[in-house]
Amino acid sequence: MSRVLVGVKRVIDYAVKIRVKPDHSGVVTDGVKHSMNPFCEIAVEEAVKLKEKKFIKEVVAVSCGPTQVTETIRTALAMGCDRGIHVEVSGKDYEAMGPLQISKIFAALAKKEEASLVILGKQAIDDDCNQTGQMTAALLDWPQGTFASEVTIDGEKVKVVREIDGGLETIKISMPAVLTADLRLNTPRYATLPNIMKAKKKKIATMKPADLGVDMVSRVEVLRVDEPPTRLAGVKVETVDDLVAKLKANGTI
Amino acid sequence: MANPLRREVRQLYKNLLHLGREYPQGADYFRKRLNSAFMKNKDVTDPKEIRKLVDCGEAVIKELGTLYYLREYSAMKKRFYEEELSAMLNMGRPTD
């Protein structure tokens, strides 16, 4: 039981107000603050915790994209990952990149690195797909523990408490396995300056999807991106009779 | 100021400055307050006093980390767990 692969995605920072491009082809990303996907932070934290508890020996942070994603890998290294892998994807390939391509890359890397676990965030806050973990497990034919709010390693098995509608589900799966992190799994540590400095010595390997035998062709085409409809202003009424009249006129009652 | 403490104080300042970049009221606001806090104590010479102040600074670092985490957590909670929140609010009310 040695190695864990953690996927980290560089997304527009959660606190930024998103703007749609005037041509509706996507969202404005130039000059916009980016950071690690919050669920990926939780995934990294869990992997590092497992290493601190001595269940695993090495945590490898992986990210796919252009040069800028190395910043995200650096953050993961500052949080305690041992080394990083940057899978270079840029231009049109990067714009069209989605869960299918990512999961193919992760499946190839998981085999190449002989990982016992692949831990991902449950979804990215930019595309809300919630597919990469599941697809990766399917491509590898590995068991999956998704929406994990608690992970316990028990020999060659993992006990996962999952957040599901209506409560919690506890499952036991064999390793190697894929896990996706939910919000309550843990509290990610903040990467402080001393840790960032220490992480500069850690290595980030670079490779291309072709090196892993992965084709990046997308089967999905984004037709249009729109903002959600603006909420209409509420109407204030003076009396209950007015309220009833308005609701009747509206057809609500 | 004793030499090892000088290094610690400088490192503390750098760490706080780095953390302050994400401060909700703005990095500039934080930097001004940070500078005045350090300036206020620039004439302290007693190593015990300095150690106490440094420990205070370390505590602020922890607080900031927690502040940032809570902000992010509550934003995620609102965005992704709205049904859960409304289910909690509707607890006890009869359903259709």
mmCIF file of N, CA and C in Angstrom, chain A residues 54-120:
data_model
loop_
_atom_site.group_PDB
_atom_site.id
_atom_site.type_symbol
_atom_site.label_atom_id
_atom_site.label_comp_id
_atom_site.label_asym_id
_atom_site.label_seq_id
_atom_site.Cartn_x
_atom_site.Cartn_y
_atom_site.Cartn_z
ATOM 1 N N LYS A 54 0.347 7.224 8.340
ATOM 2 C CA LYS A 54 1.211 6.138 7.870
ATOM 3 C C LYS A 54 0.459 5.014 7.154
ATOM 4 N N PHE A 55 -0.721 5.311 6.589
ATOM 5 C CA PHE A 55 -1.405 4.290 5.807
ATOM 6 C C PHE A 55 -0.831 4.208 4.407
ATOM 7 N N ILE A 56 -0.293 5.329 3.925
ATOM 8 C CA ILE A 56 0.311 5.350 2.598
ATOM 9 C C ILE A 56 1.652 6.048 2.667
ATOM 10 N N LYS A 57 2.472 5.760 1.646
ATOM 11 C CA LYS A 57 3.838 6.288 1.680
ATOM 12 C C LYS A 57 3.989 7.573 0.885
ATOM 13 N N GLU A 58 3.255 7.684 -0.227
ATOM 14 C CA GLU A 58 3.510 8.820 -1.111
ATOM 15 C C GLU A 58 2.218 9.381 -1.694
ATOM 16 N N VAL A 59 2.133 10.701 -1.722
ATOM 17 C CA VAL A 59 0.979 11.355 -2.332
ATOM 18 C C VAL A 59 1.450 12.119 -3.556
ATOM 19 N N VAL A 60 0.827 11.828 -4.698
ATOM 20 C CA VAL A 60 1.204 12.487 -5.942
ATOM 21 C C VAL A 60 0.044 13.361 -6.404
ATOM 22 N N ALA A 61 0.308 14.659 -6.567
ATOM 23 C CA ALA A 61 -0.735 15.585 -7.017
ATOM 24 C C ALA A 61 -0.689 15.702 -8.531
ATOM 25 N N VAL A 62 -1.854 15.578 -9.164
ATOM 26 C CA VAL A 62 -1.905 15.610 -10.630
ATOM 27 C C VAL A 62 -2.866 16.695 -11.087
ATOM 28 N N SER A 63 -2.459 17.447 -12.107
ATOM 29 C CA SER A 63 -3.373 18.412 -12.699
ATOM 30 C C SER A 63 -3.165 18.453 -14.198
ATOM 31 N N CYS A 64 -4.250 18.712 -14.929
ATOM 32 C CA CYS A 64 -4.180 18.754 -16.384
ATOM 33 C C CYS A 64 -4.525 20.153 -16.860
ATOM 34 N N GLY A 65 -3.689 20.670 -17.781
ATOM 35 C CA GLY A 65 -3.987 21.991 -18.311
ATOM 36 C C GLY A 65 -2.729 22.699 -18.746
ATOM 37 N N PRO A 66 -2.858 24.027 -18.983
ATOM 38 C CA PRO A 66 -1.690 24.796 -19.414
ATOM 39 C C PRO A 66 -0.724 25.071 -18.252
ATOM 40 N N THR A 67 0.332 25.842 -18.518
ATOM 41 C CA THR A 67 1.362 26.086 -17.499
ATOM 42 C C THR A 67 0.807 26.568 -16.174
ATOM 43 N N GLN A 68 -0.267 27.375 -16.218
ATOM 44 C CA GLN A 68 -0.793 27.961 -14.978
ATOM 45 C C GLN A 68 -1.216 26.914 -13.949
ATOM 46 N N VAL A 69 -1.562 25.707 -14.400
ATOM 47 C CA VAL A 69 -2.020 24.728 -13.412
ATOM 48 C C VAL A 69 -0.901 24.285 -12.481
ATOM 49 N N THR A 70 0.348 24.578 -12.862
ATOM 50 C CA THR A 70 1.439 24.220 -11.945
ATOM 51 C C THR A 70 1.318 25.002 -10.632
ATOM 52 N N GLU A 71 0.694 26.190 -10.671
ATOM 53 C CA GLU A 71 0.462 26.924 -9.420
ATOM 54 C C GLU A 71 -0.409 26.098 -8.486
ATOM 55 N N THR A 72 -1.441 25.466 -9.066
ATOM 56 C CA THR A 72 -2.345 24.639 -8.272
ATOM 57 C C THR A 72 -1.615 23.418 -7.728
ATOM 58 N N ILE A 73 -0.737 22.836 -8.551
ATOM 59 C CA ILE A 73 0.040 21.687 -8.083
ATOM 60 C C ILE A 73 0.956 22.132 -6.940
ATOM 61 N N ARG A 74 1.539 23.327 -7.064
ATOM 62 C CA ARG A 74 2.405 23.868 -6.001
ATOM 63 C C ARG A 74 1.642 24.012 -4.695
ATOM 64 N N THR A 75 0.381 24.459 -4.798
ATOM 65 C CA THR A 75 -0.427 24.570 -3.583
ATOM 66 C C THR A 75 -0.617 23.194 -2.952
ATOM 67 N N ALA A 76 -0.892 22.188 -3.794
ATOM 68 C CA ALA A 76 -1.056 20.829 -3.276
ATOM 69 C C ALA A 76 0.231 20.354 -2.610
ATOM 70 N N LEU A 77 1.380 20.684 -3.209
ATOM 71 C CA LEU A 77 2.666 20.306 -2.620
ATOM 72 C C LEU A 77 2.860 21.016 -1.283
ATOM 73 N N ALA A 78 2.431 22.284 -1.226
ATOM 74 C CA ALA A 78 2.550 23.042 0.025
ATOM 75 C C ALA A 78 1.654 22.463 1.112
ATOM 76 N N MET A 79 0.567 21.800 0.710
ATOM 77 C CA MET A 79 -0.332 21.177 1.681
ATOM 78 C C MET A 79 0.184 19.828 2.152
ATOM 79 N N GLY A 80 1.250 19.336 1.483
ATOM 80 C CA GLY A 80 1.849 18.097 1.970
ATOM 81 C C GLY A 80 2.037 16.994 0.956
ATOM 82 N N CYS A 81 1.642 17.191 -0.301
ATOM 83 C CA CYS A 81 1.893 16.161 -1.307
ATOM 84 C C CYS A 81 3.394 16.067 -1.565
ATOM 85 N N ASP A 82 3.840 14.871 -1.980
ATOM 86 C CA ASP A 82 5.275 14.656 -2.136
ATOM 87 C C ASP A 82 5.825 15.127 -3.469
ATOM 88 N N ARG A 83 5.084 14.833 -4.531
ATOM 89 C CA ARG A 83 5.508 15.320 -5.833
ATOM 90 C C ARG A 83 4.293 15.551 -6.699
ATOM 91 N N GLY A 84 4.556 16.202 -7.868
ATOM 92 C CA GLY A 84 3.428 16.530 -8.734
ATOM 93 C C GLY A 84 3.636 16.029 -10.139
ATOM 94 N N ILE A 85 2.531 15.887 -10.861
ATOM 95 C CA ILE A 85 2.576 15.566 -12.284
ATOM 96 C C ILE A 85 1.700 16.574 -13.017
ATOM 97 N N HIS A 86 2.299 17.258 -13.962
ATOM 98 C CA HIS A 86 1.560 18.222 -14.775
ATOM 99 C C HIS A 86 1.367 17.613 -16.150
ATOM 100 N N VAL A 87 0.104 17.335 -16.479
ATOM 101 C CA VAL A 87 -0.205 16.819 -17.813
ATOM 102 C C VAL A 87 -0.568 18.028 -18.674
ATOM 103 N N GLU A 88 0.301 18.321 -19.623
ATOM 104 C CA GLU A 88 0.153 19.548 -20.417
ATOM 105 C C GLU A 88 -0.974 19.448 -21.439
ATOM 106 N N VAL A 89 -1.958 20.309 -21.270
ATOM 107 C CA VAL A 89 -3.040 20.415 -22.248
ATOM 108 C C VAL A 89 -3.291 21.900 -22.435
ATOM 109 N N SER A 90 -3.309 22.355 -23.683
ATOM 110 C CA SER A 90 -3.535 23.791 -23.863
ATOM 111 C C SER A 90 -4.365 24.053 -25.112
ATOM 112 N N GLY A 91 -4.723 25.297 -25.304
ATOM 113 C CA GLY A 91 -5.461 25.717 -26.489
ATOM 114 C C GLY A 91 -6.830 25.075 -26.582
ATOM 115 N N LYS A 92 -7.189 24.675 -27.793
ATOM 116 C CA LYS A 92 -8.520 24.118 -28.040
ATOM 117 C C LYS A 92 -8.754 22.845 -27.224
ATOM 118 N N ASP A 93 -7.699 22.035 -27.092
ATOM 119 C CA ASP A 93 -7.830 20.801 -26.309
ATOM 120 C C ASP A 93 -8.226 21.112 -24.873
ATOM 121 N N TYR A 94 -7.633 22.186 -24.328
ATOM 122 C CA TYR A 94 -7.919 22.556 -22.948
ATOM 123 C C TYR A 94 -9.351 23.064 -22.815
ATOM 124 N N GLU A 95 -9.782 23.861 -23.800
ATOM 125 C CA GLU A 95 -11.149 24.391 -23.743
ATOM 126 C C GLU A 95 -12.178 23.278 -23.826
ATOM 127 N N ALA A 96 -11.854 22.242 -24.615
ATOM 128 C CA ALA A 96 -12.809 21.149 -24.800
ATOM 129 C C ALA A 96 -12.659 20.046 -23.764
ATOM 130 N N MET A 97 -11.647 20.177 -22.901
ATOM 131 C CA MET A 97 -11.342 19.126 -21.921
ATOM 132 C C MET A 97 -12.482 18.953 -20.927
ATOM 133 N N GLY A 98 -12.834 17.704 -20.690
ATOM 134 C CA GLY A 98 -13.908 17.435 -19.738
ATOM 135 C C GLY A 98 -13.624 16.151 -18.983
ATOM 136 N N PRO A 99 -14.591 15.707 -18.175
ATOM 137 C CA PRO A 99 -14.408 14.519 -17.342
ATOM 138 C C PRO A 99 -13.931 13.288 -18.117
ATOM 139 N N LEU A 100 -14.412 13.106 -19.337
ATOM 140 C CA LEU A 100 -14.016 11.895 -20.080
ATOM 141 C C LEU A 100 -12.508 11.874 -20.323
ATOM 142 N N GLN A 101 -11.985 13.011 -20.810
ATOM 143 C CA GLN A 101 -10.553 13.062 -21.094
ATOM 144 C C GLN A 101 -9.735 12.952 -19.803
ATOM 145 N N ILE A 102 -10.178 13.668 -18.774
ATOM 146 C CA ILE A 102 -9.459 13.653 -17.492
ATOM 147 C C ILE A 102 -9.434 12.248 -16.909
ATOM 148 N N SER A 103 -10.572 11.569 -16.954
ATOM 149 C CA SER A 103 -10.614 10.235 -16.356
ATOM 150 C C SER A 103 -9.746 9.259 -17.133
ATOM 151 N N LYS A 104 -9.637 9.454 -18.446
ATOM 152 C CA LYS A 104 -8.733 8.588 -19.226
ATOM 153 C C LYS A 104 -7.294 8.832 -18.783
ATOM 154 N N ILE A 105 -6.953 10.103 -18.590
ATOM 155 C CA ILE A 105 -5.601 10.447 -18.138
ATOM 156 C C ILE A 105 -5.334 9.853 -16.761
ATOM 157 N N PHE A 106 -6.284 10.025 -15.860
ATOM 158 C CA PHE A 106 -6.091 9.511 -14.503
ATOM 159 C C PHE A 106 -6.024 7.997 -14.472
ATOM 160 N N ALA A 107 -6.821 7.343 -15.297
ATOM 161 C CA ALA A 107 -6.771 5.881 -15.337
ATOM 162 C C ALA A 107 -5.394 5.420 -15.799
ATOM 163 N N ALA A 108 -4.878 6.084 -16.845
ATOM 164 C CA ALA A 108 -3.549 5.719 -17.347
ATOM 165 C C ALA A 108 -2.484 5.964 -16.276
ATOM 166 N N LEU A 109 -2.569 7.114 -15.596
ATOM 167 C CA LEU A 109 -1.579 7.441 -14.558
ATOM 168 C C LEU A 109 -1.675 6.502 -13.362
ATOM 169 N N ALA A 110 -2.904 6.154 -12.993
ATOM 170 C CA ALA A 110 -3.092 5.262 -11.838
ATOM 171 C C ALA A 110 -2.400 3.928 -12.080
ATOM 172 N N LYS A 111 -2.508 3.454 -13.340
ATOM 173 C CA LYS A 111 -1.845 2.178 -13.678
ATOM 174 C C LYS A 111 -0.337 2.382 -13.705
ATOM 175 N N LYS A 112 0.100 3.456 -14.345
ATOM 176 C CA LYS A 112 1.533 3.722 -14.509
ATOM 177 C C LYS A 112 2.214 3.888 -13.151
ATOM 178 N N GLU A 113 1.555 4.623 -12.239
ATOM 179 C CA GLU A 113 2.149 4.898 -10.931
ATOM 180 C C GLU A 113 1.840 3.815 -9.906
ATOM 181 N N GLU A 114 1.076 2.812 -10.336
ATOM 182 C CA GLU A 114 0.673 1.716 -9.434
ATOM 183 C C GLU A 114 0.049 2.261 -8.155
ATOM 184 N N ALA A 115 -0.937 3.133 -8.327
ATOM 185 C CA ALA A 115 -1.584 3.762 -7.187
ATOM 186 C C ALA A 115 -2.540 2.793 -6.511
ATOM 187 N N SER A 116 -2.647 2.915 -5.182
ATOM 188 C CA SER A 116 -3.628 2.117 -4.443
ATOM 189 C C SER A 116 -4.949 2.852 -4.343
ATOM 190 N N LEU A 117 -4.844 4.170 -4.390
ATOM 191 C CA LEU A 117 -6.053 4.984 -4.302
ATOM 192 C C LEU A 117 -5.940 6.169 -5.250
ATOM 193 N N VAL A 118 -7.065 6.536 -5.840
ATOM 194 C CA VAL A 118 -7.155 7.794 -6.564
ATOM 195 C C VAL A 118 -8.212 8.605 -5.825
ATOM 196 N N ILE A 119 -7.819 9.766 -5.321
ATOM 197 C CA ILE A 119 -8.773 10.595 -4.581
ATOM 198 C C ILE A 119 -9.015 11.881 -5.365
ATOM 199 N N LEU A 120 -10.282 12.173 -5.611
ATOM 200 C CA LEU A 120 -10.652 13.375 -6.346
ATOM 201 C C LEU A 120 -11.706 14.132 -5.558
#
